[in-house]
Structure formats: structure tokens, C-alpha cells
Coordinates of C-alpha atoms and ligand atoms in Angstrom, one line a residue:
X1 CA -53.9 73.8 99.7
X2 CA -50.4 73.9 101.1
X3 CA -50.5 69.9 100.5
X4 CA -51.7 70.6 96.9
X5 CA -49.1 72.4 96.2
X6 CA -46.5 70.3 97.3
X7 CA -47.4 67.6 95.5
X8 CA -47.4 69.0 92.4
X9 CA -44.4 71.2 93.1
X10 CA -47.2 74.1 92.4
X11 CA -45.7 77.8 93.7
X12 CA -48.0 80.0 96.0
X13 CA -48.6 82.9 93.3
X14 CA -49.3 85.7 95.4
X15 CA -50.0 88.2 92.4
X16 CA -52.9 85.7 91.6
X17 CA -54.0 85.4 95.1
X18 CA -54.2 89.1 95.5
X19 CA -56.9 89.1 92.7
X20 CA -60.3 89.2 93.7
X21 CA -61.5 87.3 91.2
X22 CA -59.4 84.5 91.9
X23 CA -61.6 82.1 93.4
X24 CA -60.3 78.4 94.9
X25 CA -62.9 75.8 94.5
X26 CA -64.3 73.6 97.5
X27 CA -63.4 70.9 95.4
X28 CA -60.0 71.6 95.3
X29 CA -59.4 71.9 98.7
X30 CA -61.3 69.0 99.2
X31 CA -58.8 67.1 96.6
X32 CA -56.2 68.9 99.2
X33 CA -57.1 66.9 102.4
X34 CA -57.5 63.8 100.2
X35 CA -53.6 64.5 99.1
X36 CA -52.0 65.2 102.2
X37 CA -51.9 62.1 103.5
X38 CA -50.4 60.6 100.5
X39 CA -48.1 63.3 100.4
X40 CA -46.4 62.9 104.0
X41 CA -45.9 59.0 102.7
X42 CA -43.8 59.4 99.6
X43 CA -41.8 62.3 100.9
X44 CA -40.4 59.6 103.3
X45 CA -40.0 57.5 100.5
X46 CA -38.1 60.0 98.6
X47 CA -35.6 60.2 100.9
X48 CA -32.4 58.3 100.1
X49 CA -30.3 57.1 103.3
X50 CA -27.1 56.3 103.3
X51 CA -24.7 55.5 106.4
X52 CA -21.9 58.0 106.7
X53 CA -19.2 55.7 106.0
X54 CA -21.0 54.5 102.8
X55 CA -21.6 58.5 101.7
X56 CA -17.5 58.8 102.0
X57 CA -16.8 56.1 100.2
X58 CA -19.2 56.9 97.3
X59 CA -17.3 60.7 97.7
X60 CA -14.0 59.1 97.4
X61 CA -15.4 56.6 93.9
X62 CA -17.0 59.7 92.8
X63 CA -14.4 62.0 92.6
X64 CA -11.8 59.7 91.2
X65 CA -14.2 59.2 88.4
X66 CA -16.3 62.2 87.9
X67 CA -13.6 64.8 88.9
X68 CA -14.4 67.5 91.6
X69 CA -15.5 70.9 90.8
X70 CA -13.1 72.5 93.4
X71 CA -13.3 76.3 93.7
X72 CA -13.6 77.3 90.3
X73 CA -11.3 76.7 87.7
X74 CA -9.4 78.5 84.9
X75 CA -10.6 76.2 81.7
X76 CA -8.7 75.1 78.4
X77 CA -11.6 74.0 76.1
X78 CA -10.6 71.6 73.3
X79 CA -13.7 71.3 70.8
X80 CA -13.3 68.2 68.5
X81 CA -15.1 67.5 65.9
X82 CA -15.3 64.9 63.1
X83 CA -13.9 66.5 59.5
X84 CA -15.8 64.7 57.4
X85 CA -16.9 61.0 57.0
X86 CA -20.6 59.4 57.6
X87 CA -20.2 60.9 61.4
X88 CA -19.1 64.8 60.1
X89 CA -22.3 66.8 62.1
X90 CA -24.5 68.4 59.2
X91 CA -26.4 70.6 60.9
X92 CA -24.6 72.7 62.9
X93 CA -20.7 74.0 63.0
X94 CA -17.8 73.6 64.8
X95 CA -18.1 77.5 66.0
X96 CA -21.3 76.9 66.9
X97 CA -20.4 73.7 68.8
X98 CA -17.9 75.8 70.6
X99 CA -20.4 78.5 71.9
X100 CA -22.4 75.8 73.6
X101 CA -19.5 74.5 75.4
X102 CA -18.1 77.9 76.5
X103 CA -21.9 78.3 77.7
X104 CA -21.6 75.3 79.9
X105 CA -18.5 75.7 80.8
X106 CA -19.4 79.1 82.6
X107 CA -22.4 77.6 83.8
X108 CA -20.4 76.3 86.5
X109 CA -19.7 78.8 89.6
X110 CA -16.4 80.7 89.2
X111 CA -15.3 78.3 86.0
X112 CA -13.9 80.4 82.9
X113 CA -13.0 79.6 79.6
X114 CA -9.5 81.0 79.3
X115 CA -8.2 80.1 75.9
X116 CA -9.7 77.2 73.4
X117 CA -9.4 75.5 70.2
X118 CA -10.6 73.2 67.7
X119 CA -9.5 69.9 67.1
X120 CA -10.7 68.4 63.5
X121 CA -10.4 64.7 63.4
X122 CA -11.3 61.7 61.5
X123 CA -12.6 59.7 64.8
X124 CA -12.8 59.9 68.4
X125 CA -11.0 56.3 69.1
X126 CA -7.8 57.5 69.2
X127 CA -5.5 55.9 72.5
X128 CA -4.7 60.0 73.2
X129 CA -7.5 61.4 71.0
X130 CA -5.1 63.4 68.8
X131 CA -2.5 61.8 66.3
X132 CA 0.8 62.9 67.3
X133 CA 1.0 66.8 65.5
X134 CA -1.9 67.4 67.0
X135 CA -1.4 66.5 70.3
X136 CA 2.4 68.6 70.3
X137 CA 0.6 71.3 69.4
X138 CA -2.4 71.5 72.3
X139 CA 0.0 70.2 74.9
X140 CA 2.3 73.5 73.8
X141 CA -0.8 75.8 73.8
X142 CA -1.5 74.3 77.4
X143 CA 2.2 74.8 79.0
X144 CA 2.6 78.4 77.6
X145 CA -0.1 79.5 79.8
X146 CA 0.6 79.1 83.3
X147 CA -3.1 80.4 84.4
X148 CA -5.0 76.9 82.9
X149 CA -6.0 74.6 86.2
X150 CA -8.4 72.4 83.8
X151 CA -8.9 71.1 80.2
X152 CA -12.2 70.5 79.4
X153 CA -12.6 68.4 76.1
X154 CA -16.0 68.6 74.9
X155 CA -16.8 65.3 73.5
X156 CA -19.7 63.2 75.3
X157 CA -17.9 60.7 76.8
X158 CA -14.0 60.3 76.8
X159 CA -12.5 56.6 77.3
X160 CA -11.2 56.2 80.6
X161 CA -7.9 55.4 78.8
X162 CA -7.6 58.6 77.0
X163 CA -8.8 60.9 80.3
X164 CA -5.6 59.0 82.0
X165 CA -2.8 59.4 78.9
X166 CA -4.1 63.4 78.7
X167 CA -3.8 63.8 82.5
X168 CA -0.6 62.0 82.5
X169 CA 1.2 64.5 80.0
X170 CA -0.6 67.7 80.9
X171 CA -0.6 67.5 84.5
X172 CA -4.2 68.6 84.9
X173 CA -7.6 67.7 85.4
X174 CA -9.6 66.5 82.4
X175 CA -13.4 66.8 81.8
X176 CA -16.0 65.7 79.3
X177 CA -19.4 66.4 78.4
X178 CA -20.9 64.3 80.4
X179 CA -18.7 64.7 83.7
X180 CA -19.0 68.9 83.0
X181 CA -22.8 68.7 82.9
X182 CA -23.2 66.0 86.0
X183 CA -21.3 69.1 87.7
X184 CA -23.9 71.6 86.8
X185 CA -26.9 69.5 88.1
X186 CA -25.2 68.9 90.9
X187 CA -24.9 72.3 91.4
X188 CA -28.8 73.2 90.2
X189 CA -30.8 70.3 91.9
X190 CA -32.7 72.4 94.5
X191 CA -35.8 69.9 95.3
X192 CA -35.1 65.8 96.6
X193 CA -36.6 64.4 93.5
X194 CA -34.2 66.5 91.0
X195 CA -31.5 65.6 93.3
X196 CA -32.2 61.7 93.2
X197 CA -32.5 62.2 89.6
X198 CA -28.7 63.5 89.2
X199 CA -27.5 61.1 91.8
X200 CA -28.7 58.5 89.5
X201 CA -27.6 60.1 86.3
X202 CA -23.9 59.8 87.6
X203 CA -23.8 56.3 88.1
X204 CA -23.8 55.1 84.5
X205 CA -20.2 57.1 84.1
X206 CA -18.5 56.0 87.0
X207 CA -19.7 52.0 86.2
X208 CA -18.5 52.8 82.5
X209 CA -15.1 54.3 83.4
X210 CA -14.6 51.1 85.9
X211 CA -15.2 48.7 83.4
X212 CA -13.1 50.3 81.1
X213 CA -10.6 50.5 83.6
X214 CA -11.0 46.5 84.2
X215 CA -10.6 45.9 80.2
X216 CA -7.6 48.3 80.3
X217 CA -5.8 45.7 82.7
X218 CA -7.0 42.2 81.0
X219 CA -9.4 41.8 83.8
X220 CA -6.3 41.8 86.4
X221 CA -7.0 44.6 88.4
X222 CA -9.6 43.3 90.9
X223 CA -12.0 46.1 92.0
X224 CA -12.8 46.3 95.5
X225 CA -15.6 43.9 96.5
X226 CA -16.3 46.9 99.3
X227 CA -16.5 49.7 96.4
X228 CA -19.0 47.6 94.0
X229 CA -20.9 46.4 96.2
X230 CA -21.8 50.2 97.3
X231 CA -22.2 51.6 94.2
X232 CA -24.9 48.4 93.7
X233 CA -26.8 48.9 96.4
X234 CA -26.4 52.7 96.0
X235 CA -28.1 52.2 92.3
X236 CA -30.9 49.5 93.6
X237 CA -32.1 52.2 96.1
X238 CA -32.0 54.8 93.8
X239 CA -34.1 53.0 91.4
X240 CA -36.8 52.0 94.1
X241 CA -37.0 55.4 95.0
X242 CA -37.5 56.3 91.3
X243 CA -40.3 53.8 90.6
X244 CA -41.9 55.6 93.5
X245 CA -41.5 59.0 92.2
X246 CA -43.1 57.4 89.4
X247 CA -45.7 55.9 90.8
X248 CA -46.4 59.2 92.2
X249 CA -46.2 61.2 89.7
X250 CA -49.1 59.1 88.0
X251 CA -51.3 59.4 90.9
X252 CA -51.0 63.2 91.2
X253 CA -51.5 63.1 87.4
X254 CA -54.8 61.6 88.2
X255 CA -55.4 63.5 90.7
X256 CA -55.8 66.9 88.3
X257 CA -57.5 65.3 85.7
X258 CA -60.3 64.5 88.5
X259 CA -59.9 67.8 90.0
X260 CA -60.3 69.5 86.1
X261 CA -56.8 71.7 86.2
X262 CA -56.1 72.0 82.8
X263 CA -52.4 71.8 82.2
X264 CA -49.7 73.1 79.7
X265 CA -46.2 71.9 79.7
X266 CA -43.4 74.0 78.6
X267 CA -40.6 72.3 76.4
X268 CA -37.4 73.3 74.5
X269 CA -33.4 73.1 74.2
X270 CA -31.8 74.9 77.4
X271 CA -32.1 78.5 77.6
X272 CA -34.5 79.4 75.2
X273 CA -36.9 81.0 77.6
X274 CA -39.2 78.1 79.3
X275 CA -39.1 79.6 83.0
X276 CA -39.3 83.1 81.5
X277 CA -42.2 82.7 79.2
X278 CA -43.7 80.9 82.8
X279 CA -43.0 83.7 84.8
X280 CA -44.7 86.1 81.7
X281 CA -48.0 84.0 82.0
X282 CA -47.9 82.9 85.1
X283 CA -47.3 86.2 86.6
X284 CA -45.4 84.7 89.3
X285 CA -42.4 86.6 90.9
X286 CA -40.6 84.0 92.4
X287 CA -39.4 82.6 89.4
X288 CA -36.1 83.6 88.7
X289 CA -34.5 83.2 85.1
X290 CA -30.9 82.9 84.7
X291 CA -28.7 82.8 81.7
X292 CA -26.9 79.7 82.4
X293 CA -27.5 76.0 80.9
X294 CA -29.2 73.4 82.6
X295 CA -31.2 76.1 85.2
X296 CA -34.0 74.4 85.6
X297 CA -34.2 70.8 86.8
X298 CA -37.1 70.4 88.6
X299 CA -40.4 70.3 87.1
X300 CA -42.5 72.5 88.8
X301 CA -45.7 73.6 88.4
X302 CA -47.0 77.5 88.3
X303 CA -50.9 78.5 88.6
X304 CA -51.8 81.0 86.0
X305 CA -55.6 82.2 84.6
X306 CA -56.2 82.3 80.9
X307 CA -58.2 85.6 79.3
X308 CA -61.3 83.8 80.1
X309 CA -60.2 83.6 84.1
X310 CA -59.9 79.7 83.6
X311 CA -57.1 78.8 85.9
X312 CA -54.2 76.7 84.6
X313 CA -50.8 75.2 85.6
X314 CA -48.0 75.6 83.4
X315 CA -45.1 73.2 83.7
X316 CA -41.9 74.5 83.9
X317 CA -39.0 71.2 82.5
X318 CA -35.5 70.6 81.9
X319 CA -34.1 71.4 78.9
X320 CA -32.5 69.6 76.2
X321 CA -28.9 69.7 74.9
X322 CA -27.5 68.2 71.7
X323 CA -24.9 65.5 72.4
X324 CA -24.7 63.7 75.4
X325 CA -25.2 60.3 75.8
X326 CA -28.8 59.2 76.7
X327 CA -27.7 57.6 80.4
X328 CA -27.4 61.2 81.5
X329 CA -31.0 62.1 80.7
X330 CA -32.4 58.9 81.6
X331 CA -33.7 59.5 85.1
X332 CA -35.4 62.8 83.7
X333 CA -37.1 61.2 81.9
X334 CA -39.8 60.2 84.2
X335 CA -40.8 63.7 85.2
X336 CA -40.4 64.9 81.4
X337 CA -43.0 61.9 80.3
X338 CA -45.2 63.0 82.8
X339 CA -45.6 67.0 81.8
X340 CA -45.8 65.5 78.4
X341 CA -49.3 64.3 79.5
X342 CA -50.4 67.7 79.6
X343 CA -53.4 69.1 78.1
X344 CA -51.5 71.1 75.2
X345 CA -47.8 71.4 74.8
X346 CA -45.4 74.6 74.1
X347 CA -42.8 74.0 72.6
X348 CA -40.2 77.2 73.1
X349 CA -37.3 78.0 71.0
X350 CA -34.5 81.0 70.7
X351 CA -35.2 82.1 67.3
X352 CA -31.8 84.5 67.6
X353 CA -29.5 81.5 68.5
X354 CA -27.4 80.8 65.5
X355 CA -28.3 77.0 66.3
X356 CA -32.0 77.5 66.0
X357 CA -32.6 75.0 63.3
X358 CA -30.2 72.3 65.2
X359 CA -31.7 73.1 68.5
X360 CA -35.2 72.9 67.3
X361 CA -34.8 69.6 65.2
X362 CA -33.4 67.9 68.2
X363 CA -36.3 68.6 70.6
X364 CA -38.9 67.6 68.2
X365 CA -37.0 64.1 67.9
X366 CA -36.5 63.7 71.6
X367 CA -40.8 65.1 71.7
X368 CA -41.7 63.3 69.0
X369 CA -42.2 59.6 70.4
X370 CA -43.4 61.1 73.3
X371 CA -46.6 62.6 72.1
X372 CA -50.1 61.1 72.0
X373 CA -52.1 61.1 68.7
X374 CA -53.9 64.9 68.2
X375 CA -52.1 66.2 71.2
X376 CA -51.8 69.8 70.6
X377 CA -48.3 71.3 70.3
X378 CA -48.0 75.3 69.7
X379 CA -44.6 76.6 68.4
X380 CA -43.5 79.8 69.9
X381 CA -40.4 81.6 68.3
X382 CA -38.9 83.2 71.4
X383 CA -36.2 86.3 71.8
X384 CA -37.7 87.9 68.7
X385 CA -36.7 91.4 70.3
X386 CA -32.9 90.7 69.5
X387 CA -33.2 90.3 65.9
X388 CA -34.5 92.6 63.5
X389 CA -35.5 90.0 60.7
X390 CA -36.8 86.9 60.6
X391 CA -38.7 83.8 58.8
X392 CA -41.5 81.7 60.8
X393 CA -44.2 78.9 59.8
X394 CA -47.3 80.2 59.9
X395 CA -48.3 78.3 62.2
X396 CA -45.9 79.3 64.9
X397 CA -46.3 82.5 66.9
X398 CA -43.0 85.0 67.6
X399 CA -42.5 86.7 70.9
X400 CA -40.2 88.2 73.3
X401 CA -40.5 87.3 77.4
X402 CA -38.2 90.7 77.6
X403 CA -40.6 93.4 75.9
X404 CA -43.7 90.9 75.6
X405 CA -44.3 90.8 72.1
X406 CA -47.2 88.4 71.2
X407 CA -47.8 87.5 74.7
X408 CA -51.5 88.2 74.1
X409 CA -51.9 86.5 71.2
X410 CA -50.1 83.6 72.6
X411 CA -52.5 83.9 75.7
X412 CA -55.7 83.5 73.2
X413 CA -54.0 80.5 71.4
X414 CA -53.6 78.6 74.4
X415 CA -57.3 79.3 75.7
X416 CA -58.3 78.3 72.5
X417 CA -56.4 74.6 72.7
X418 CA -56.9 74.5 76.2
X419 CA -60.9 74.5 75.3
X420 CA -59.9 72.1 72.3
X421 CA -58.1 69.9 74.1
X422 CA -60.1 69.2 77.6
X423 CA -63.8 70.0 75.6
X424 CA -64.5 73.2 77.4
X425 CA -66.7 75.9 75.8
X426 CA -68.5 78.9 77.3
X427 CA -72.4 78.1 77.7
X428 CA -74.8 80.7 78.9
X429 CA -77.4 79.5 81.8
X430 CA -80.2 81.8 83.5
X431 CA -80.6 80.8 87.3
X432 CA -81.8 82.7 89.9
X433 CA -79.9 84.6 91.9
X434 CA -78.9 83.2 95.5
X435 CA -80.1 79.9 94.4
X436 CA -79.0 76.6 94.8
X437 CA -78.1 76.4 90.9
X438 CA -76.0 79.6 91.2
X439 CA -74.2 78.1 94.0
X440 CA -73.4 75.2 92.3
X441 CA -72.3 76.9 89.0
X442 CA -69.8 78.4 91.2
X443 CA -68.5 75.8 92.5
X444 CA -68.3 73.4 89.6
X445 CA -67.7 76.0 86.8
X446 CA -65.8 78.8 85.9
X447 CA -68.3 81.6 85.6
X448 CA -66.9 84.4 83.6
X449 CA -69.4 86.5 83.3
X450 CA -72.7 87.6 85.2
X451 CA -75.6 89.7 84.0
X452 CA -79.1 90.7 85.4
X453 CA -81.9 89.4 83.6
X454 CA -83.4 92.5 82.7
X455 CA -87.2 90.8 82.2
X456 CA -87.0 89.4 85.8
X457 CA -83.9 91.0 88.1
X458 CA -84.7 87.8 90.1
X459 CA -82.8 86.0 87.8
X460 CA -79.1 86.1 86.7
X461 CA -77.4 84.5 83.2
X462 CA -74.6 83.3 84.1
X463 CA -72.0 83.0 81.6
X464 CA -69.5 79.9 82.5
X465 CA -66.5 78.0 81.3
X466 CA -67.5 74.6 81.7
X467 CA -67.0 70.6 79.8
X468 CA -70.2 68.9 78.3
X469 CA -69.7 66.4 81.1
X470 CA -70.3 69.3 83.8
X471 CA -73.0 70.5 82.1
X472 CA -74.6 67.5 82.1
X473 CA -73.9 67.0 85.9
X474 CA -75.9 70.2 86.2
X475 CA -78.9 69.2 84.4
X476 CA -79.2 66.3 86.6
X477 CA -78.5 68.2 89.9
X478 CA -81.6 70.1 88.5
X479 CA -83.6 67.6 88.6
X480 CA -83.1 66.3 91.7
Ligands
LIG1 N1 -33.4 89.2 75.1 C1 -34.2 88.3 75.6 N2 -33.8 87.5 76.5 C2 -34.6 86.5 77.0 C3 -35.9 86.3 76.5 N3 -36.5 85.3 77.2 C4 -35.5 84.8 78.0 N4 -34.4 85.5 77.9 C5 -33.2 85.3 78.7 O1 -32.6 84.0 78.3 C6 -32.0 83.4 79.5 C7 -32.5 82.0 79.7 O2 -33.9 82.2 80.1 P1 -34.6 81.0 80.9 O3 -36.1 81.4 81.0 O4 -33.9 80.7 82.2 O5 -34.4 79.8 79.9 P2 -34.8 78.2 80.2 O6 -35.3 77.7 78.8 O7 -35.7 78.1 81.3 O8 -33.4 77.7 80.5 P3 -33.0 76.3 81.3 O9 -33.8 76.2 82.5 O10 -31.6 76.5 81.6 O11 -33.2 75.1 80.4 C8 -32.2 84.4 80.7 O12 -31.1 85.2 80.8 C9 -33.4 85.2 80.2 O13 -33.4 86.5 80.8 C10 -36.4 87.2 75.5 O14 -37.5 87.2 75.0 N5 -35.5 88.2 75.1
LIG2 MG1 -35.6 77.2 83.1

């Protein structure tokens, strides 16, 4: 089982274990032994090696470009944003813009917003960003106060040009969207195949920023052969060992289809609740919530049983954030696109964020063009214990992972599509007891439910969870 597990990044969940009527079928310990051997393989392929002279000199590229996080820092957030014009952002506001970036901001270990501002603009092309009143003004703001170590300016990507001129006047250390939230995975990335992922998500900014560099000086400045060449061969590995996660991924895919665990993968914008509503079904302990953006990078996998006793796996995914450029997210993609197979989708959102609507909108695009034809998705209106009123579709269902509002009804909706979407129903079959047929049923069903057959106690009806398909397998292992 331990194998099992491993593969699909599925937690031991001791509360579920502890359960008597928690049963682990043969056949999924036979699927086990099958796996292990597979599994020992691609964990060596996972690995990414790299000489220590080539891991300093990608240290020494990467922090010239990306910027190090150091021990903390005392931040000056600048939030620009577009006035008006074909690019003015219509469905959100510059406040709310500004929460999100104080939330990543202080997503970092021991970094703090310490003063901020706005920055209305007509583009974001400018040589120094800001026209020249502008510019006097944040500059001023910055030199008054003596604590700022860091300006964060939280645009997706800044030209390399304009990260240079606002370093060169202020003296300090300038970050962007993209380099702020590189920072945070780094820092989150717990297992090797979220950490490839971020290693890869970096590499697109530092080639951008050296080409930029290259344009800057007419082509003169001539980059060390040495220093490409790494980052090349860095990027080629990285991408082999992507494929293979890939490549895995589809074969443990396959792998629980044949083995019949039914699957539900959780979705939504960062922070609205995924790990905790997984931790509320799931009923396993060692997942930890935490208030910060970008918490969860790795998509695990977390057994949990439905009313019926049917036993599950919920996916737990990386969130989504508005405006970043879609090199960061790339490599997540993979491990997104595969959850996104699942049998029925949640998709979670913080009905008491001021950005609801913008959040939601923006995961249903990124979702959208993901999704197979009839592939069920259930909208769940999270948080709904920290405001007093509000307004839902009816075909969305509100709850709170804090005082568990709706948790049971949420529970018999997903039974329900889980039985919809793999063709399980509950049949009733009379065997008798001690049989060959009862032993089978219990090791190729779900039984849910036994009773004595009060005309013949020889015989039991067994009430089981079960597809057509298995049925079927029954009636000819009957016959036999
Ligand atoms: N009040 C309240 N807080 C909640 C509720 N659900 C989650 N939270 C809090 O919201 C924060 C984020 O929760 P997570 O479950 O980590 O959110 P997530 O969607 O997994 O976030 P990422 O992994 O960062 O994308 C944590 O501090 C939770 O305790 C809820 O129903 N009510
Ligand atoms: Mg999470």
C-alpha cells in the first residue's frame, strides 16, 4: 500500500484506518505490488542532478535576475494600474488589487508591507514606469522612510530596463509579480516534482530579462558562452524530467481507473479553502491549512469515504491568481490537467472576498478549456460563516470548512455525481452466507449494507455499491 500511496502522493489517513469498516481491497494491494516497481524507476528519474559548480553558477544567474529573498524584508508596495483606456481592468479595483499584493507580499517568511501606494497610469512602457511627477513623488515617499529594504512593484513582469533605472535611483532591491511569487514557491515546494516544477517556472524570467538585457546594449554585450549554455542544458533536463512526470502521471491515472477509485479534484483561486474543505471530508489530520497565497503546490491525493462508505480520493491543487504571465504557471500545468481528469470536479470559491466575482470568472476561464464534455462540476460558495448575507445560483451549494455549514449536503451531492459520473448505483443481491458469491461481493464491491434473509437465515441480501460492468462480472462468476 505504502507504494500506492506514493505514487499517487495519497496520505496515510489514520482516522480512516481506525474505522472498522474501512476495508482495503485485495485488488488494491494487488495494484500495489504491480506499482512499486514502477515507482522506484521514476523516482530516479525525477531526480535532477547537477554538478556543484554548475548549481553555483545557476545561484549566482539566478539571483542577479530573480533577486534573493534574504532574511526578510521591510517592503514598499507600488500598485499600478491602468486609468482608463482598452487595458483599464473592469472587474475588479485598484484597492482590491492592492489587498492581493499585500497578501503575497506577507506570504513570504518575515516580509512586511510597511507603507504603499497607487500609481494610476496610462501604460506600463514607460523607460522608469512613472512620468516624471510621479516618479519625484514615490522616490520622496521611499527616502523619508529609513525602515524600507525593498520595493515591490506589483505589475507581472517589469522590463529589465525599468527594474535597473528604479534600482539605480532608489538604491534598493526591486520586485515584480512574477519574481515575488517564484519566491513563494520556492519557499512552498515540499515534494521533488513541485520543486522541478518551480525550477522550471523561473527559467522563462531570467532568459527574458537576458534578452532584454542583450536588446538594451544593440546586441553588444556578449553573454557568457559558460552562463547560457548552463541555463540550456539546465532547461533540456528539466523538461525530460517533466515529460516523465507526465508520462507518469498518465500511467497512475490509468492505474485508478482500473483499480475503480473514484476521484474528485478540488479547484479554485488561492486561499479559498481547497486543503481545508479536503481536510473537512477527508478527515485527515495531517493536512494543515494556512492563510497564505500559493500554500499548496503539490497535488496530493487524500482517501476519504462518501455517506455510502464508497471510498474516494480527493485532489488537493494549486491555486490560481489573476495576473501573471502564463510562463509561471506553465509547468503546473501538467499535474493541474491531470486532477482535471477526475471523476467530478469542485470548484471552491471565498464567497466573503470582495474579489469573488473576479476570482471566480478567472478560474472558470483557466477550467473552462480544460473540461471534457458532461464532466460534472459542483460550485461550492465557501467561508459563508463570515458574512451574514448573501446571493448564490441555485445550483451552487454554500458552506463554511470553519463551523461546517452544508458539509452534509455537500457530502450527498458528491455521492450523487460520483454515482453519475463512474455509473455506480446500489443493487440488492441475496447470496448465502459464507459463500463463494459473498466473498467475491466483498472483494469486488462496496457492500453497504447486510441483512438476514428472514425466510432462510442461510442466506444474506447484500446491499452493494457496485458499476453495471461489475455486476455483470458477477453474473458470470456465477455461472462458472
Ligand atoms: N472563516 C473561515 N476561514 C476559512 C474557511 N475555510 C478556510 N478558511 C481559512 O482560509 C485560509 C486558506 O485556507 P486553505 O484551505 O489553505 O486555502 P487553499 O485554497 O488551499 O489555499 P492555497 O493552497 O494557498 O491555494 C486558512 O487560513 C483557512 O483556515 C471557512 O469556511 N471560514
Ligand atoms: Mg491549499
Amino acid at each position: 500500500m505504502y507504494a500506492l500511496r506514493s505514487l499517487f502522493h495519497i496520505r496515510p489517513n489514520k482516522t480512516l484506518l481506525n474505522k472498522s469498516l474501512y476495508v482495503i481491497h485485495k485488488k488494491v494491494q494487488l495494484a500495489a505490488c504491480n506499482v512499486l516497481c514502477k515507482f522506484k524507476h521514476t523516482t530516479e528519474l525525477l531526480e535532477f542532478i547537477e554538478s556543484e559548480e554548475e548549481d553555483e553558477l545557476y545561484k549566482v544567474i539566478s539571483n542577479q535576475y530573480i533577486g534573493v529573498i534574504a532574511g526578510g524584508h521591510k517592503v514598499f508596495l507600488l500598485q499600478p494600474y491602468i486609468k482608463w483606456g482598452k487595458d483599464k481592468k473592469r472587474n475588479t479595483t485598484s484597492e482590491l488589487q492592492m489587498a492581493e499584493s499585500v497578501a503575497l507580499v506577507e506570504s513570504l517568511p518575515y516580509w512586511n508591507v510597511i507603507d504603499k501606494a497607487f500609481a494610476p497610469l496610462l501604460s506600463f512602457q514607460k523607460k522608469k514606469l512613472l512620468g516624471s511627477g510621479g516618479l519625484d513623488n514615490f522616490v520622496k515617499m521611499i527616502k523619508q522612510n529609513r525602515q524600507i529594504t525593498a520595493v515591490f512593484i506589483s505589475i507581472n513582469l517589469l522590463k529589465h530596463i525599468q527594474r535597473i533605472e528604479l534600482q539605480n535611483i532608489l538604491g534598493l532591491p526591486i520586485y515584480d509579480r512574477y519574481s515575488i511569487i517564484i519566491h513563494i514557491f520556492r519557499e512552498h515546494a515540499k515534494t521533488p516534482e513541485a520543486k522541478l516544477q518551480v525550477a522550471l517556472a523561473e527559467l522563462p524570467y531570467i532568459w527574458k530579462k537576458m534578452g532584454e538585457v542583450y536588446d538594451q546594449h544593440s546586441g553588444q554585450i556578449n553573454f557568457d558562452e559558460n552562463r547560457k549554455k548552463l541555463l540550456r542544458t539546465r532547461e533540456s533536463k528539466l523538461k525530460k524530467a517533466l515529460e516523465k512526470l507526465k508520462e507518469n502521471k498518465k500511467y497512475s491515472r490509468n492505474r485508478r481507473k482500473k483499480i475503480g477509485l473514484p476521484s474528485i479534484a478540488v479547484v479554485g483561486y488561492t486561499n479559498a479553502g481547497k486543503s481545508s474543505l479536503i481536510k473537512v471530508l477527508s478527515e485527515d489530520e495531517s493536512l494543515k491549512p494556512r492563510n497564505q497565497l500559493f500554500a499548496t503546490l503539490d497535488t496530493i491525493c487524500y482517501e476519504g469515504l462518501l455517506p455510502c462508505r464508497q471510498k474516494v480520493l480527493y485532489i488537493d491543487t494549486i491555486g490560481f491568481i489573476q495576473d501573471v504571465p502564463e510562463m509561471l504557471l506553465a509547468p503546473f500545468i501538467v499535474t493541474l490537467e491531470d486532477a482535471m481528469i477526475s471523476d467530478v470536479i469542485v470548484h471552491i470559491f471565498d464567497i466573503s472576498h470582495p474579489d469573488m466575482k473576479a476570482q471566480f470568472q478567472h478560474v472558470e476561464k483557466v477550467i473552462k478549456p480544460m473540461l471534457k464534455e458532461h464532466q460534472s462540476v459542483i460550485y461550492v460558495a465557501n467561508k459563508c460563516d463570515l458574512i451574514q448575507k448573501f446571493d448564490i445560483d441555485e445550483n451552487m451549494i454554500a458552506i463554511s470548512c470553519k463551523d461546517l455549514t452544508g458539509i452534509d449536503e455537500l457530502k450527498l451531492k458528491l455521492e450523487k455525481e460520483i454515482f453519475k459520473a463512474t455509473g455506480r448505483s446500489v443493487k440488492r443481491i441475496r447470496v448465502k452466507s459464507g459463500s463463494l458469491a459473498s466473498t467475491w461481493l466483498h472483494k469486488w464491491t462496496t457492500v453497504i449494507n447486510l441483512e438476514p434473509d428472514t425466510d432462510d437465515p442461510q442466506y444474506m441480501f447484500f446491499d452493494v455499491l457496485a458499476t453495471d460492468l461489475t455486476i455483470n462480472e458477477f453474473k458470470r462468476f456465477l455461472k462458472q
